Amino acid sequence: MELHLEPAVRDALDDLADALDRSPEDVVRKAVHRYLREERARVGAVAGRLAEEHAELLRRLGE
């Protein structure tokens, strides 16, 4: 995968990676993992809320 970043974002990433004594790729990998974990939880919560709110309709559709 190739990721194109604006120069200012790339500079900030490089600075952070340097400060953490890690590679920019490691910093991005960790950020992507965190983002996916948080979004999965958020989407799951929304799906659960919708299922509860529409439980009766879902039950009728399943008949």
mmCIF file of N, CA and C in Angstrom:
data_model
loop_
_atom_site.group_PDB
_atom_site.id
_atom_site.type_symbol
_atom_site.label_atom_id
_atom_site.label_comp_id
_atom_site.label_asym_id
_atom_site.label_seq_id
_atom_site.Cartn_x
_atom_site.Cartn_y
_atom_site.Cartn_z
ATOM 1 N N MET A 1 0.856 -1.167 0.000
ATOM 2 C CA MET A 1 0.000 0.000 0.000
ATOM 3 C C MET A 1 0.901 1.228 0.000
ATOM 4 N N GLU A 2 0.473 2.196 -0.739
ATOM 5 C CA GLU A 2 1.215 3.446 -0.771
ATOM 6 C C GLU A 2 0.315 4.542 -0.211
ATOM 7 N N LEU A 3 0.872 5.358 0.650
ATOM 8 C CA LEU A 3 0.098 6.407 1.303
ATOM 9 C C LEU A 3 0.720 7.755 0.978
ATOM 10 N N HIS A 4 -0.067 8.620 0.367
ATOM 11 C CA HIS A 4 0.422 9.950 0.022
ATOM 12 C C HIS A 4 -0.056 10.943 1.086
ATOM 13 N N LEU A 5 0.869 11.639 1.678
ATOM 14 C CA LEU A 5 0.558 12.623 2.713
ATOM 15 C C LEU A 5 1.004 14.001 2.258
ATOM 16 N N GLU A 6 0.266 15.010 2.700
ATOM 17 C CA GLU A 6 0.683 16.384 2.434
ATOM 18 C C GLU A 6 2.030 16.612 3.112
ATOM 19 N N PRO A 7 2.830 17.476 2.549
ATOM 20 C CA PRO A 7 4.166 17.704 3.127
ATOM 21 C C PRO A 7 4.136 18.056 4.615
ATOM 22 N N ALA A 8 3.192 18.879 5.030
ATOM 23 C CA ALA A 8 3.139 19.269 6.448
ATOM 24 C C ALA A 8 2.805 18.066 7.334
ATOM 25 N N VAL A 9 1.928 17.203 6.860
ATOM 26 C CA VAL A 9 1.564 16.010 7.632
ATOM 27 C C VAL A 9 2.746 15.050 7.676
ATOM 28 N N ARG A 10 3.421 14.900 6.555
ATOM 29 C CA ARG A 10 4.597 14.021 6.517
ATOM 30 C C ARG A 10 5.684 14.535 7.460
ATOM 31 N N ASP A 11 5.884 15.850 7.479
ATOM 32 C CA ASP A 11 6.880 16.428 8.391
ATOM 33 C C ASP A 11 6.511 16.167 9.847
ATOM 34 N N ALA A 12 5.217 16.338 10.175
ATOM 35 C CA ALA A 12 4.766 16.100 11.544
ATOM 36 C C ALA A 12 4.936 14.629 11.910
ATOM 37 N N LEU A 13 4.640 13.732 10.976
ATOM 38 C CA LEU A 13 4.819 12.310 11.213
ATOM 39 C C LEU A 13 6.289 11.980 11.439
ATOM 40 N N ASP A 14 7.138 12.524 10.617
ATOM 41 C CA ASP A 14 8.566 12.277 10.775
ATOM 42 C C ASP A 14 9.074 12.789 12.120
ATOM 43 N N ASP A 15 8.607 13.973 12.507
ATOM 44 C CA ASP A 15 9.021 14.543 13.796
ATOM 45 C C ASP A 15 8.561 13.664 14.960
ATOM 46 N N LEU A 16 7.306 13.213 14.899
ATOM 47 C CA LEU A 16 6.775 12.361 15.968
ATOM 48 C C LEU A 16 7.531 11.038 16.027
ATOM 49 N N ALA A 17 7.739 10.437 14.872
ATOM 50 C CA ALA A 17 8.466 9.168 14.827
ATOM 51 C C ALA A 17 9.862 9.328 15.410
ATOM 52 N N ASP A 18 10.511 10.410 15.060
ATOM 53 C CA ASP A 18 11.845 10.670 15.585
ATOM 54 C C ASP A 18 11.807 10.826 17.104
ATOM 55 N N ALA A 19 10.818 11.565 17.602
ATOM 56 C CA ALA A 19 10.699 11.786 19.043
ATOM 57 C C ALA A 19 10.420 10.482 19.781
ATOM 58 N N LEU A 20 9.712 9.564 19.127
ATOM 59 C CA LEU A 20 9.380 8.281 19.739
ATOM 60 C C LEU A 20 10.442 7.216 19.473
ATOM 61 N N ASP A 21 11.446 7.583 18.709
ATOM 62 C CA ASP A 21 12.494 6.649 18.304
ATOM 63 C C ASP A 21 11.895 5.429 17.607
ATOM 64 N N ARG A 22 10.962 5.717 16.709
ATOM 65 C CA ARG A 22 10.297 4.680 15.923
ATOM 66 C C ARG A 22 10.309 5.098 14.471
ATOM 67 N N SER A 23 9.989 4.193 13.592
ATOM 68 C CA SER A 23 9.906 4.546 12.173
ATOM 69 C C SER A 23 8.544 5.185 11.903
ATOM 70 N N PRO A 24 8.465 6.036 10.894
ATOM 71 C CA PRO A 24 7.158 6.597 10.532
ATOM 72 C C PRO A 24 6.142 5.497 10.222
ATOM 73 N N GLU A 25 6.588 4.420 9.604
ATOM 74 C CA GLU A 25 5.676 3.314 9.289
ATOM 75 C C GLU A 25 5.104 2.689 10.554
ATOM 76 N N ASP A 26 5.917 2.552 11.589
ATOM 77 C CA ASP A 26 5.421 2.006 12.858
ATOM 78 C C ASP A 26 4.376 2.922 13.489
ATOM 79 N N VAL A 27 4.624 4.224 13.418
ATOM 80 C CA VAL A 27 3.673 5.182 13.979
ATOM 81 C C VAL A 27 2.351 5.114 13.227
ATOM 82 N N VAL A 28 2.415 5.064 11.913
ATOM 83 C CA VAL A 28 1.194 4.984 11.100
ATOM 84 C C VAL A 28 0.477 3.670 11.357
ATOM 85 N N ARG A 29 1.214 2.562 11.427
ATOM 86 C CA ARG A 29 0.603 1.252 11.678
ATOM 87 C C ARG A 29 -0.163 1.258 13.002
ATOM 88 N N LYS A 30 0.451 1.817 14.035
ATOM 89 C CA LYS A 30 -0.220 1.873 15.338
ATOM 90 C C LYS A 30 -1.468 2.754 15.275
ATOM 91 N N ALA A 31 -1.364 3.864 14.576
ATOM 92 C CA ALA A 31 -2.511 4.769 14.441
ATOM 93 C C ALA A 31 -3.660 4.100 13.685
ATOM 94 N N VAL A 32 -3.343 3.349 12.651
ATOM 95 C CA VAL A 32 -4.380 2.661 11.885
ATOM 96 C C VAL A 32 -5.047 1.592 12.740
ATOM 97 N N HIS A 33 -4.259 0.827 13.480
ATOM 98 C CA HIS A 33 -4.835 -0.191 14.365
ATOM 99 C C HIS A 33 -5.774 0.450 15.389
ATOM 100 N N ARG A 34 -5.342 1.550 15.984
ATOM 101 C CA ARG A 34 -6.177 2.237 16.974
ATOM 102 C C ARG A 34 -7.473 2.735 16.331
ATOM 103 N N TYR A 35 -7.351 3.343 15.148
ATOM 104 C CA TYR A 35 -8.520 3.860 14.442
ATOM 105 C C TYR A 35 -9.509 2.733 14.138
ATOM 106 N N LEU A 36 -9.018 1.624 13.625
ATOM 107 C CA LEU A 36 -9.900 0.508 13.295
ATOM 108 C C LEU A 36 -10.590 -0.044 14.536
ATOM 109 N N ARG A 37 -9.863 -0.175 15.633
ATOM 110 C CA ARG A 37 -10.441 -0.674 16.883
ATOM 111 C C ARG A 37 -11.548 0.269 17.374
ATOM 112 N N GLU A 38 -11.273 1.573 17.350
ATOM 113 C CA GLU A 38 -12.261 2.548 17.826
ATOM 114 C C GLU A 38 -13.480 2.602 16.916
ATOM 115 N N GLU A 39 -13.264 2.570 15.598
ATOM 116 C CA GLU A 39 -14.390 2.616 14.663
ATOM 117 C C GLU A 39 -15.229 1.347 14.754
ATOM 118 N N ARG A 40 -14.581 0.194 14.911
ATOM 119 C CA ARG A 40 -15.320 -1.057 15.057
ATOM 120 C C ARG A 40 -16.217 -0.985 16.287
ATOM 121 N N ALA A 41 -15.693 -0.464 17.376
ATOM 122 C CA ALA A 41 -16.494 -0.332 18.599
ATOM 123 C C ALA A 41 -17.639 0.658 18.397
ATOM 124 N N ARG A 42 -17.359 1.777 17.730
ATOM 125 C CA ARG A 42 -18.392 2.783 17.494
ATOM 126 C C ARG A 42 -19.506 2.228 16.609
ATOM 127 N N VAL A 43 -19.128 1.569 15.524
ATOM 128 C CA VAL A 43 -20.124 1.004 14.614
ATOM 129 C C VAL A 43 -20.921 -0.093 15.311
ATOM 130 N N GLY A 44 -20.244 -0.898 16.104
ATOM 131 C CA GLY A 44 -20.943 -1.936 16.853
ATOM 132 C C GLY A 44 -21.960 -1.356 17.823
ATOM 133 N N ALA A 45 -21.593 -0.276 18.474
ATOM 134 C CA ALA A 45 -22.514 0.376 19.419
ATOM 135 C C ALA A 45 -23.725 0.943 18.690
ATOM 136 N N VAL A 46 -23.498 1.565 17.542
ATOM 137 C CA VAL A 46 -24.610 2.114 16.756
ATOM 138 C C VAL A 46 -25.518 0.988 16.276
ATOM 139 N N ALA A 47 -24.927 -0.098 15.783
ATOM 140 C CA ALA A 47 -25.722 -1.236 15.315
ATOM 141 C C ALA A 47 -26.546 -1.819 16.461
ATOM 142 N N GLY A 48 -25.941 -1.936 17.624
ATOM 143 C CA GLY A 48 -26.670 -2.442 18.777
ATOM 144 C C GLY A 48 -27.823 -1.542 19.177
ATOM 145 N N ARG A 49 -27.571 -0.235 19.152
ATOM 146 C CA ARG A 49 -28.631 0.721 19.491
ATOM 147 C C ARG A 49 -29.768 0.641 18.482
ATOM 148 N N LEU A 50 -29.445 0.566 17.200
ATOM 149 C CA LEU A 50 -30.476 0.464 16.172
ATOM 150 C C LEU A 50 -31.262 -0.834 16.304
ATOM 151 N N ALA A 51 -30.582 -1.918 16.612
ATOM 152 C CA ALA A 51 -31.266 -3.200 16.791
ATOM 153 C C ALA A 51 -32.236 -3.129 17.960
ATOM 154 N N GLU A 52 -31.836 -2.476 19.038
ATOM 155 C CA GLU A 52 -32.733 -2.320 20.192
ATOM 156 C C GLU A 52 -33.917 -1.435 19.846
ATOM 157 N N GLU A 53 -33.657 -0.319 19.186
ATOM 158 C CA GLU A 53 -34.730 0.618 18.847
ATOM 159 C C GLU A 53 -35.741 0.008 17.888
ATOM 160 N N HIS A 54 -35.291 -0.907 17.046
ATOM 161 C CA HIS A 54 -36.169 -1.476 16.018
ATOM 162 C C HIS A 54 -36.371 -2.970 16.208
ATOM 163 N N ALA A 55 -36.271 -3.425 17.439
ATOM 164 C CA ALA A 55 -36.376 -4.857 17.741
ATOM 165 C C ALA A 55 -37.710 -5.427 17.278
ATOM 166 N N GLU A 56 -38.789 -4.708 17.512
ATOM 167 C CA GLU A 56 -40.112 -5.208 17.119
ATOM 168 C C GLU A 56 -40.205 -5.353 15.602
ATOM 169 N N LEU A 57 -39.742 -4.370 14.871
ATOM 170 C CA LEU A 57 -39.765 -4.447 13.413
ATOM 171 C C LEU A 57 -38.891 -5.606 12.923
ATOM 172 N N LEU A 58 -37.726 -5.757 13.493
ATOM 173 C CA LEU A 58 -36.834 -6.847 13.095
ATOM 174 C C LEU A 58 -37.469 -8.200 13.406
ATOM 175 N N ARG A 59 -38.152 -8.293 14.529
ATOM 176 C CA ARG A 59 -38.843 -9.526 14.874
ATOM 177 C C ARG A 59 -39.926 -9.846 13.850
ATOM 178 N N ARG A 60 -40.725 -8.835 13.480
ATOM 179 C CA ARG A 60 -41.798 -9.050 12.497
ATOM 180 C C ARG A 60 -41.240 -9.417 11.134
ATOM 181 N N LEU A 61 -40.142 -8.810 10.742
ATOM 182 C CA LEU A 61 -39.542 -9.129 9.454
ATOM 183 C C LEU A 61 -39.007 -10.561 9.430
ATOM 184 N N GLY A 62 -38.613 -11.060 10.584
ATOM 185 C CA GLY A 62 -38.080 -12.410 10.682
ATOM 186 C C GLY A 62 -39.165 -13.494 10.673
ATOM 187 N N GLU A 63 -40.416 -13.084 10.788
ATOM 188 C CA GLU A 63 -41.519 -14.087 10.818
ATOM 189 C C GLU A 63 -41.807 -14.624 9.443
#
